[in-house]
Short mmCIF file of C-alpha atoms in Angstrom, two decimals:
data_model
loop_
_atom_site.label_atom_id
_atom_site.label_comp_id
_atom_site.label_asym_id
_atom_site.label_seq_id
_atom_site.Cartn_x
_atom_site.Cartn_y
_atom_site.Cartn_z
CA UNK A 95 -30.05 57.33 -23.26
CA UNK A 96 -32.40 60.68 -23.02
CA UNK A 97 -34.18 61.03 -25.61
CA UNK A 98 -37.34 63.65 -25.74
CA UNK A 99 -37.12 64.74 -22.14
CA UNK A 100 -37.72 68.06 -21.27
CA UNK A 101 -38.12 69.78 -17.88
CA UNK A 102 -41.81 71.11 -18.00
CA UNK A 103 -41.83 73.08 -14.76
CA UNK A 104 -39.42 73.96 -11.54
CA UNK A 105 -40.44 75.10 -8.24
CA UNK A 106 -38.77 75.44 -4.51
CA UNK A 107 -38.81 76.26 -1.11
CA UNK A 108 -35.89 78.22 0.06
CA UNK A 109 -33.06 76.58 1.81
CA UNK A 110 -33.34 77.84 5.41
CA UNK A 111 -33.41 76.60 9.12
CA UNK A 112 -37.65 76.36 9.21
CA UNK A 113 -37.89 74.99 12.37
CA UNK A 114 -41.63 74.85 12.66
CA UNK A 115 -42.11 74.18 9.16
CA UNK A 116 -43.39 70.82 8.31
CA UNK A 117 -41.77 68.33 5.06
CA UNK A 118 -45.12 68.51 3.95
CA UNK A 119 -45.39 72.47 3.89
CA UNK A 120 -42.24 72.61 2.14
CA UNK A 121 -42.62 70.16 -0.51
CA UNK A 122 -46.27 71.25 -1.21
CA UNK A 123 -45.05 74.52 -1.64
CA UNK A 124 -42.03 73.44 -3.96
CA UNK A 125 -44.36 71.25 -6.38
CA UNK A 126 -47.30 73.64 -6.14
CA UNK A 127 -44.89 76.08 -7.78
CA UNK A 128 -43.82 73.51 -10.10
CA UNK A 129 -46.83 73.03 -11.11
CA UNK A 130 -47.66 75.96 -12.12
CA UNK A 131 -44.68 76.81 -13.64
CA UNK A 132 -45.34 74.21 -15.84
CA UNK A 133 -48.85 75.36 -16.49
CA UNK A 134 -49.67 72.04 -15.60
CA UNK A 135 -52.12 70.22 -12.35
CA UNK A 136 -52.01 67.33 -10.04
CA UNK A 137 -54.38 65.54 -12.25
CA UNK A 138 -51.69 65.64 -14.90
CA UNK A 139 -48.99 64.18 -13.22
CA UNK A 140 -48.55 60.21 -14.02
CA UNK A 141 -46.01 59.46 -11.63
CA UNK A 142 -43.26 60.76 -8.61
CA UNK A 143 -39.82 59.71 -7.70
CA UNK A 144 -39.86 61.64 -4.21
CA UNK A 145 -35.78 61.96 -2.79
CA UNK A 146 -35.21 62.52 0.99
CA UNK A 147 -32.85 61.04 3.63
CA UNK A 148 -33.89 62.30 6.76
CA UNK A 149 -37.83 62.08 6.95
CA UNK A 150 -39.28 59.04 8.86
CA UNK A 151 -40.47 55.98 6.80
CA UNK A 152 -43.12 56.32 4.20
CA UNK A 153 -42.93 60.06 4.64
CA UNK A 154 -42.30 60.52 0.54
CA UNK A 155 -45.76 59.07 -0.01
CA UNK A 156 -47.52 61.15 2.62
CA UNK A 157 -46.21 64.04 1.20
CA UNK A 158 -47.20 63.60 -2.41
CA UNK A 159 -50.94 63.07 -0.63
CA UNK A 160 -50.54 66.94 -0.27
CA UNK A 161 -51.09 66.56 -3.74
CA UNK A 162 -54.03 64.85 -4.26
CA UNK A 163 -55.45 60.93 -4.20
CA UNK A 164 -55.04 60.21 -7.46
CA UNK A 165 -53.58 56.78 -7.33
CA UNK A 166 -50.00 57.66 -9.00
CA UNK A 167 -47.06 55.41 -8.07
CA UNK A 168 -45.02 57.03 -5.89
CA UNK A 169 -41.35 55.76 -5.29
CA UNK A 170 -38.68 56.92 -3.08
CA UNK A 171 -35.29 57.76 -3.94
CA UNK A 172 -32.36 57.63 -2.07
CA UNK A 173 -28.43 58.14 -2.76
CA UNK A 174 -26.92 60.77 0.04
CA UNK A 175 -26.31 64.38 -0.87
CA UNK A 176 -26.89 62.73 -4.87
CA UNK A 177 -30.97 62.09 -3.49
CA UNK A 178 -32.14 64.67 -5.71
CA UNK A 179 -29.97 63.92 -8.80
CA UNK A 180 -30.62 59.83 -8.34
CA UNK A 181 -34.39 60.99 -8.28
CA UNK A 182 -34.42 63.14 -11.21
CA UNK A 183 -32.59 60.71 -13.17
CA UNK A 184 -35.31 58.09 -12.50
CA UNK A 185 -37.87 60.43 -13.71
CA UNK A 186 -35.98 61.28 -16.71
CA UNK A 187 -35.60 57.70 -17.53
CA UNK A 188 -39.24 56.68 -17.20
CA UNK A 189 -40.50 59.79 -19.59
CA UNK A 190 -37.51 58.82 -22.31
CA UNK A 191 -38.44 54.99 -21.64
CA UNK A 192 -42.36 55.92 -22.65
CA UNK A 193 -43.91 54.85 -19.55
CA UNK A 194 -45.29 58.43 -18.76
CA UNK A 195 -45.66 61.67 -20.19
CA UNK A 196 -45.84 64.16 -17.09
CA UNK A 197 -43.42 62.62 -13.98
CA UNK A 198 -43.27 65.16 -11.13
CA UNK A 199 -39.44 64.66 -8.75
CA UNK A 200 -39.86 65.87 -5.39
CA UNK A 201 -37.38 66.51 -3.08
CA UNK A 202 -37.12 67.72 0.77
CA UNK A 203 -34.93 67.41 4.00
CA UNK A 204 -35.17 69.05 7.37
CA UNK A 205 -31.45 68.62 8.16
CA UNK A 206 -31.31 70.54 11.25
CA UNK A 207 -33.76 68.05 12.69
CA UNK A 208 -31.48 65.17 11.93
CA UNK A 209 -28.56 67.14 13.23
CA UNK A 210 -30.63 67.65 16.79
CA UNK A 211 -31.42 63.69 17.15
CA UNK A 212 -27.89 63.13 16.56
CA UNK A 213 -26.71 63.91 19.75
CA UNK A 214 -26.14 59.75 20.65
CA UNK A 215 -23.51 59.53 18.08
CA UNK A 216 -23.12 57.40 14.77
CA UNK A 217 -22.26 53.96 14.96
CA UNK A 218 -19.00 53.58 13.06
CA UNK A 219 -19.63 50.70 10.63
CA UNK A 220 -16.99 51.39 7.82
CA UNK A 221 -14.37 54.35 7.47
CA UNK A 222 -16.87 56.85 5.30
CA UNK A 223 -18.59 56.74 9.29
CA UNK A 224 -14.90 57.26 11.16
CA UNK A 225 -13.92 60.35 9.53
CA UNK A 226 -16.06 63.25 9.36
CA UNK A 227 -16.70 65.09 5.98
CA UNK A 228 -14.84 68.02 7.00
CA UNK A 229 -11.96 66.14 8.40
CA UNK A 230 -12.16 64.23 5.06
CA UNK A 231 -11.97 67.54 2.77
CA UNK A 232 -9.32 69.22 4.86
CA UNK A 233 -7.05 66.20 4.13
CA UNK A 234 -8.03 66.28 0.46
CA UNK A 235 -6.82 70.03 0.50
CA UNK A 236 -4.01 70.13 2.93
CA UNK A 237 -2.53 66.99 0.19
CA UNK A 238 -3.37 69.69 -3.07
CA UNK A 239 -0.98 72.43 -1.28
CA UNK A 240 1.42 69.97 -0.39
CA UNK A 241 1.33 68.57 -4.35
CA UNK A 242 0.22 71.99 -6.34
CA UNK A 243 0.53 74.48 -4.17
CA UNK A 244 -2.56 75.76 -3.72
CA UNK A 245 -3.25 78.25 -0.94
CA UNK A 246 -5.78 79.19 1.46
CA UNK A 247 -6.86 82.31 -0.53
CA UNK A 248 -7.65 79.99 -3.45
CA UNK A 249 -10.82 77.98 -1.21
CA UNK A 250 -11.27 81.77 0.05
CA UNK A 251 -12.10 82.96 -3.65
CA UNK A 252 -14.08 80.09 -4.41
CA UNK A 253 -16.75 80.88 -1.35
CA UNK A 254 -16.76 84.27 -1.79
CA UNK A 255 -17.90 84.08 -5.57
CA UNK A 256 -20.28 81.51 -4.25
CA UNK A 257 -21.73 83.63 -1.59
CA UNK A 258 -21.94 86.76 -3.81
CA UNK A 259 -23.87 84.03 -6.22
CA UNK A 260 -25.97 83.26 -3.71
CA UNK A 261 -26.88 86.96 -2.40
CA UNK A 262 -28.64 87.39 -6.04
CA UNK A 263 -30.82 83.82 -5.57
CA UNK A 264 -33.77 84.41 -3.39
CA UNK A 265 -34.09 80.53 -2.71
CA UNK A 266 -30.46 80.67 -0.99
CA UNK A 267 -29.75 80.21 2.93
CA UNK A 268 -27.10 82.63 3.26
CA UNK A 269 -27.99 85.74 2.27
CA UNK A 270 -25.17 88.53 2.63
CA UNK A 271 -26.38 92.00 2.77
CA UNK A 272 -22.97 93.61 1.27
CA UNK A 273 -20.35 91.78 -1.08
CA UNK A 274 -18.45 88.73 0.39
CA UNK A 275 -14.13 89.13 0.14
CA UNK A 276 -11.71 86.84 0.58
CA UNK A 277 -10.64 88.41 3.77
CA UNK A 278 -13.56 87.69 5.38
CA UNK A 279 -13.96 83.85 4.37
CA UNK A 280 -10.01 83.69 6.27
CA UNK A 281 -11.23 85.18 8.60
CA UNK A 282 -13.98 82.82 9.67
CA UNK A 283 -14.25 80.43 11.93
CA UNK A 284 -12.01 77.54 11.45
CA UNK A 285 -13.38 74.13 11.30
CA UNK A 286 -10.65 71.79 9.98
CA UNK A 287 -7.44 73.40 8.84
CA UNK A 288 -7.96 74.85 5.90
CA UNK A 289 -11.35 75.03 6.05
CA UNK A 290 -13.74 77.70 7.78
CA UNK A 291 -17.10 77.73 8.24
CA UNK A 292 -18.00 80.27 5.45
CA UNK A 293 -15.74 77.46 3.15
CA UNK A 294 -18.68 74.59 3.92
CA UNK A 295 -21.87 74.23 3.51
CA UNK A 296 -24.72 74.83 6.21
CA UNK A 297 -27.29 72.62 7.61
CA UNK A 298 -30.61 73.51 6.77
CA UNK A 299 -34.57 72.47 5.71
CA UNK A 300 -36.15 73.18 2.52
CA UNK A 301 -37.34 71.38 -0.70
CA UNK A 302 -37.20 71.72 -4.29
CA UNK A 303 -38.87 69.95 -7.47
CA UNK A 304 -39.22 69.45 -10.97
CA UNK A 305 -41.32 68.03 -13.53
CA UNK A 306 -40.27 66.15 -16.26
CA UNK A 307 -41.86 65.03 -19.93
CA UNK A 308 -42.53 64.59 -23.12
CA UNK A 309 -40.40 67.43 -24.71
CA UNK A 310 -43.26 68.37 -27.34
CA UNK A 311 -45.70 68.91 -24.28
CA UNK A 312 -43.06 71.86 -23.45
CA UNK A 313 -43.79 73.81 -26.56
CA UNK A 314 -47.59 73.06 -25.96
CA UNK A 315 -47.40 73.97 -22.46
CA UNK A 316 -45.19 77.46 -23.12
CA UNK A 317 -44.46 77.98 -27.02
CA UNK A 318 -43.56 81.59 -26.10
CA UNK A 319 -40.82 79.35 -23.62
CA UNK A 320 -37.40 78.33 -24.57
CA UNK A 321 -37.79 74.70 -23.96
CA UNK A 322 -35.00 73.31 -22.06
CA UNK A 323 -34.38 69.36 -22.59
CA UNK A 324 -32.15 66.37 -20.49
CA UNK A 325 -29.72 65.37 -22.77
CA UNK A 326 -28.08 63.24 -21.15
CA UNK A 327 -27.54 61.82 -17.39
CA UNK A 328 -25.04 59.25 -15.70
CA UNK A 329 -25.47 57.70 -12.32
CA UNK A 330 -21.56 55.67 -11.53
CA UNK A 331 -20.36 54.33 -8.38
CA UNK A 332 -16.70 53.44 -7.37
CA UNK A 333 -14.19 50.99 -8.30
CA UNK A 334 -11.45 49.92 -6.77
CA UNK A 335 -7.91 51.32 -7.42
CA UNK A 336 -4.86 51.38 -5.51
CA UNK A 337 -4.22 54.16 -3.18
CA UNK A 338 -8.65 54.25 -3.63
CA UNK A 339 -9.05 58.01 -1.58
CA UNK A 340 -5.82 59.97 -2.14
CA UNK A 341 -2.57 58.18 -3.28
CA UNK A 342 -2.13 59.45 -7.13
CA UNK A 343 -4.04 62.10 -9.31
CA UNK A 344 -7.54 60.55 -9.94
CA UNK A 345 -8.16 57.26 -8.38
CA UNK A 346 -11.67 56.07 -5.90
CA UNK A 347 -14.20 58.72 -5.46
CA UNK A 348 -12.37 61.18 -7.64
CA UNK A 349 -12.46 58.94 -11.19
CA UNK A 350 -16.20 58.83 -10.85
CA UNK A 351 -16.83 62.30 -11.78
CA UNK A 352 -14.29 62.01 -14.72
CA UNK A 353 -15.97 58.87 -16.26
CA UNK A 354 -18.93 60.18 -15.42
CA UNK A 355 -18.49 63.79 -17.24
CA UNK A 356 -17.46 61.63 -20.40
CA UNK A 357 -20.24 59.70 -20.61
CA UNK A 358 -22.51 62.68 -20.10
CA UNK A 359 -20.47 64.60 -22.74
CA UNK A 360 -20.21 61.59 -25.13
CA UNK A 361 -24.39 61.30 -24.48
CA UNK A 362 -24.91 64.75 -24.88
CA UNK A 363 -22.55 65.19 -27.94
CA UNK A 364 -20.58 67.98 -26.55
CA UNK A 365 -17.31 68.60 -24.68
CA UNK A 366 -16.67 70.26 -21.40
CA UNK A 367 -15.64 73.38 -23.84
CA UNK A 368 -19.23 73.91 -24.66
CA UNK A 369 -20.51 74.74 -21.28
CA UNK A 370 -21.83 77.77 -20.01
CA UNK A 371 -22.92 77.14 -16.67
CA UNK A 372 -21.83 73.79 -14.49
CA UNK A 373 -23.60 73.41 -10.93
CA UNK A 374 -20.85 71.42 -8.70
CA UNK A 375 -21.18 69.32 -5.22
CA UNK A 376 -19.30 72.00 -3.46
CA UNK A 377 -20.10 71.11 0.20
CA UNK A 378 -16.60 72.58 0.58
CA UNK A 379 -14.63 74.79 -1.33
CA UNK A 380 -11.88 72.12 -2.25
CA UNK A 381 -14.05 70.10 -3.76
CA UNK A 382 -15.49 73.02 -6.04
CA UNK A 383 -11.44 73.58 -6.96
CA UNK A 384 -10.83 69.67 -7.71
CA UNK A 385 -13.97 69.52 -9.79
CA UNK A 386 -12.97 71.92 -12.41
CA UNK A 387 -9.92 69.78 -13.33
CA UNK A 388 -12.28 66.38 -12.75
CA UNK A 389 -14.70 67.55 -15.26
CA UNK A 390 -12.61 68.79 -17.69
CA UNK A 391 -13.21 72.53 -16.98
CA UNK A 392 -9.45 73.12 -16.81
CA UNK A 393 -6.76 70.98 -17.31
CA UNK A 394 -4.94 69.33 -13.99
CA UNK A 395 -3.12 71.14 -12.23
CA UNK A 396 -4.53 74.76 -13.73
CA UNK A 397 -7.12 74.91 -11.06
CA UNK A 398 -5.40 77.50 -9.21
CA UNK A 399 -4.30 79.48 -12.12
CA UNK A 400 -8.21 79.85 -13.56
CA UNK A 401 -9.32 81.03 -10.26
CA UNK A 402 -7.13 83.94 -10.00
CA UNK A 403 -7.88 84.51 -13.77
CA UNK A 404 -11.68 84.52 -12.31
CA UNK A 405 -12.88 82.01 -15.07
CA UNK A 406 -15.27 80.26 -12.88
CA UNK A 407 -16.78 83.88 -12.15
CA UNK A 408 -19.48 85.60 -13.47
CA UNK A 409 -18.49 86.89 -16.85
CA UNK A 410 -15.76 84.25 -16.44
CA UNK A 411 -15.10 81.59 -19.42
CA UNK A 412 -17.87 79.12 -17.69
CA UNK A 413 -19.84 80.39 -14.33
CA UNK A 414 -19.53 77.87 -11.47
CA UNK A 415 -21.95 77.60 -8.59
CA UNK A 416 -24.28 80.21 -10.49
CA UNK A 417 -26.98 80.13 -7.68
CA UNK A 418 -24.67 80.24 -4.46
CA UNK A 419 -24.21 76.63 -4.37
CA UNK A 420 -23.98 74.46 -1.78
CA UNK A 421 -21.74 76.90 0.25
CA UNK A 422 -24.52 79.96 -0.16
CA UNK A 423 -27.36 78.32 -1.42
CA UNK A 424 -27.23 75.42 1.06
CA UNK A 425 -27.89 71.62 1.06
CA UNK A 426 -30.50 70.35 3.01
CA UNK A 427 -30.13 67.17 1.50
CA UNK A 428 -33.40 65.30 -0.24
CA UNK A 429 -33.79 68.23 -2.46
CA UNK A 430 -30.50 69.55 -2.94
CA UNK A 431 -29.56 68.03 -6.43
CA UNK A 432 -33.20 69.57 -7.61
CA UNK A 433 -32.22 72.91 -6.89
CA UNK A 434 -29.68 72.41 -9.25
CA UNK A 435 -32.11 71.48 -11.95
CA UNK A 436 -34.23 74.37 -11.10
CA UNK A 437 -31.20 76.97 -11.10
CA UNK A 438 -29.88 75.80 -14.44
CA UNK A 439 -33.53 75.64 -15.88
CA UNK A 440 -34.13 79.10 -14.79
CA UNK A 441 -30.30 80.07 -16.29
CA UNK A 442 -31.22 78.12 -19.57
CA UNK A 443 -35.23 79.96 -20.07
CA UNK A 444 -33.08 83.23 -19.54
CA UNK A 445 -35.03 84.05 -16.48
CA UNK A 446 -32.64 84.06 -13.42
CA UNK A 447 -32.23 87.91 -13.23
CA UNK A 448 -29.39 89.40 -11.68
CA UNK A 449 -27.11 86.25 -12.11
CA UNK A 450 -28.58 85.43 -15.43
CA UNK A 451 -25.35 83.76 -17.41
CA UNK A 452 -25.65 85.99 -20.49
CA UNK A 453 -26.54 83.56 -23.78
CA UNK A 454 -26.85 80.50 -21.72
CA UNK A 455 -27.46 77.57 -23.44
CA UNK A 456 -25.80 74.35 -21.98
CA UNK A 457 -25.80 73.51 -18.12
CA UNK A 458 -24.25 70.89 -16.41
CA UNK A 459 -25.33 69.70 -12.62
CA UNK A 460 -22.91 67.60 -10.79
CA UNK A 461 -23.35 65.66 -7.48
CA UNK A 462 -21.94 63.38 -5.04
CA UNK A 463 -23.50 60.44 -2.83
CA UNK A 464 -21.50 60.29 0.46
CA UNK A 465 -18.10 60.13 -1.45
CA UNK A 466 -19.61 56.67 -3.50
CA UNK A 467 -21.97 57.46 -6.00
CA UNK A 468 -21.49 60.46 -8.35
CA UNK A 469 -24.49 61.81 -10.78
CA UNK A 470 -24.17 64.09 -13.76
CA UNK A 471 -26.82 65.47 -15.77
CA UNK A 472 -26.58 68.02 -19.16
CA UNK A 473 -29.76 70.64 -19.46
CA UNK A 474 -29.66 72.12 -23.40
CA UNK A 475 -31.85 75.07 -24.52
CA UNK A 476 -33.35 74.23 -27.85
#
């Protein structure tokens, strides 16, 4: 269990195709600004859980030597799109175990890299490698309109608050230079029936990171600060049940993020109710829509009714996707689970401007590992 954790510092690079920028440029750049967001240096830091997927061997350590030689362990971290998350959650676990005061979590990705050398193909070892994600999620939603009737224009609503999120984050990919409508997400390119392109998430580089410690070096650090502490984290993977991807309500992938959310909440000592902001794996807009119900945000089958009420808006009953998301904000990958942590720390300080979530006080960040691992983590405001 957390206990004492606090997030010291956040810093990133913004999600973007950076072609002839270097891992090591971005995630310099990203902890640099952790750093001294924190108030904190190099020399401070006692440890690093570094998070990427697509970076060559041994690339985590070379890039914390951006840093500094200072002997720290280093250890790399690596769950899918949940990289970030499975990192932080190390970090947090080390500081609330005692073995360090100051942790730094780094993450970075250049995912348009990986998408260029993948030109051979993917060897097809299982099913997860068979079907492609966006095959996968058009399935998911084409099965919710046959069962609850949702409707195109639902998904539609759901990118366009994200993208109209995301053109008021500075660290986001897609930036749109007038407000976003639910005509124009239709009217996008289609990728897999229902889903277009502006209803998924782009490919993209960047890198993001956090540091984590003692929560009483937070009020040191910053007393003028509102110190924002981990209160509690989950990390599950699947179990078997019949009918595991889509036959029945929650079953496989989908009961990880509800046993998941009750741990957290049980952890935490709160209920989905208390939430004021909630950061979701929304590589595509369905999954954004199932989440609310799998996290409690809604009751099932209510989804569709909530969106049209705009509850997962801005000014809504709990704001969703706060920073753009994946959608708008983008998900490079390594370090897409950190820009979660540094959104809802920024949300949680009172300091994200224009999307600020007024009175902010609880966050919740939510992510999946290629459809097997699911992490959840709850950020309080003291």
């Amino acid at each position: 269990m957390m206990k004492d954790v606090a997030v010291l510092g956040v810093g990133m690079y913004r999600f973007g195709l950076h072609g002839d920028v270097s891992n090591a440029t971005m995630g310099r750049e990203a902890g640099m600004a952790a750093l001294r967001d924190a108030g904190l240096s190099f020399r401070n830091v006692q440890a690093a859980y570094v998070g990427h997927i697509f970076a060559d061997v041994m690339s985590g350590v070379r890039v914390m030597k951006e840093f500094g030689l200072t002997g720290i362990p280093v250890q790399r971290i690596e769950n899918a799109s949940a990289t970030g998350s499975a990192a932080f959650r190390e970090a947090c676990l080390a500081v609330a175990a005692g073995h360090y005061d100051v942790v730094m979590v780094l993450g970075f990705d250049k995912m348009s890299a990986m998408i260029q050398q993948a030109a051979a193909g993917i060897r097809q070892a299982s099913m997860e490698d068979a079907i492609l994600p966006a095959a996968f999620f058009a399935l998911w939603a084409t099965r919710r309109m046959h069962e609850r009737g949702m409707k195109a224009e639902h998904l539609a609503r759901i990118a366009a608050k994200n993208f109209n999120n995301g053109a008021l984050n500075p660290m986001s990919q897609r930036q749109a230079d007038k407000p976003v409508t639910v005509e124009k997400v239709l009217g996008s390119r289609m990728v897999a029936w229902p889903l277009t392109t502006m209803m998924s998430c782009p490919i993209g580089d960047g890198a993001a990171c956090a540091i984590v410690g003692r929560a009483d070096l937070a009020e040191k650090l910053h007393p003028d600060r509102p110190r924002v502490r981990v209160t509690a984290s989950a990390l599950q993977s699947e179990r078997y049940a019949p009918g595991h991807l889509f036959m029945g309500p929650v079953v496989g992938p989908a009961q990880m993020t509800v046993d998941a959310s009750k741990q957290v909440y049980d952890e935490a000592g709160i209920g989905p109710q208390d939430l004021d902001l909630v950061q979701v794996h929304d590589a595509f807009a369905i999954e954004e829509l199932e989440y609310y119900e799998l996290l409690g945000l809604c009751p099932p089958g209510d989804a569709e009714k909530c969106i049209e009420q705009g509850d997962f808006e801005p000014g809504g009953r709990v704001a969703v996707s706060t920073d753009g998301g994946l959608i708008a904000r983008g998900h490079p990958g390594g370090p897409t689970g950190l820009a979660q942590i540094w959104e809802t720390t920024l949300q949680l300080r009172g300091e994200a401007g224009k999307r600020q979530v007024e009175g902010a006080r609880i966050g919740l960040c939510h992510m999946m590992g290629g459809g097997s691992v699911c992490v959840i983590h709850i950020l309080q405001r003291d």
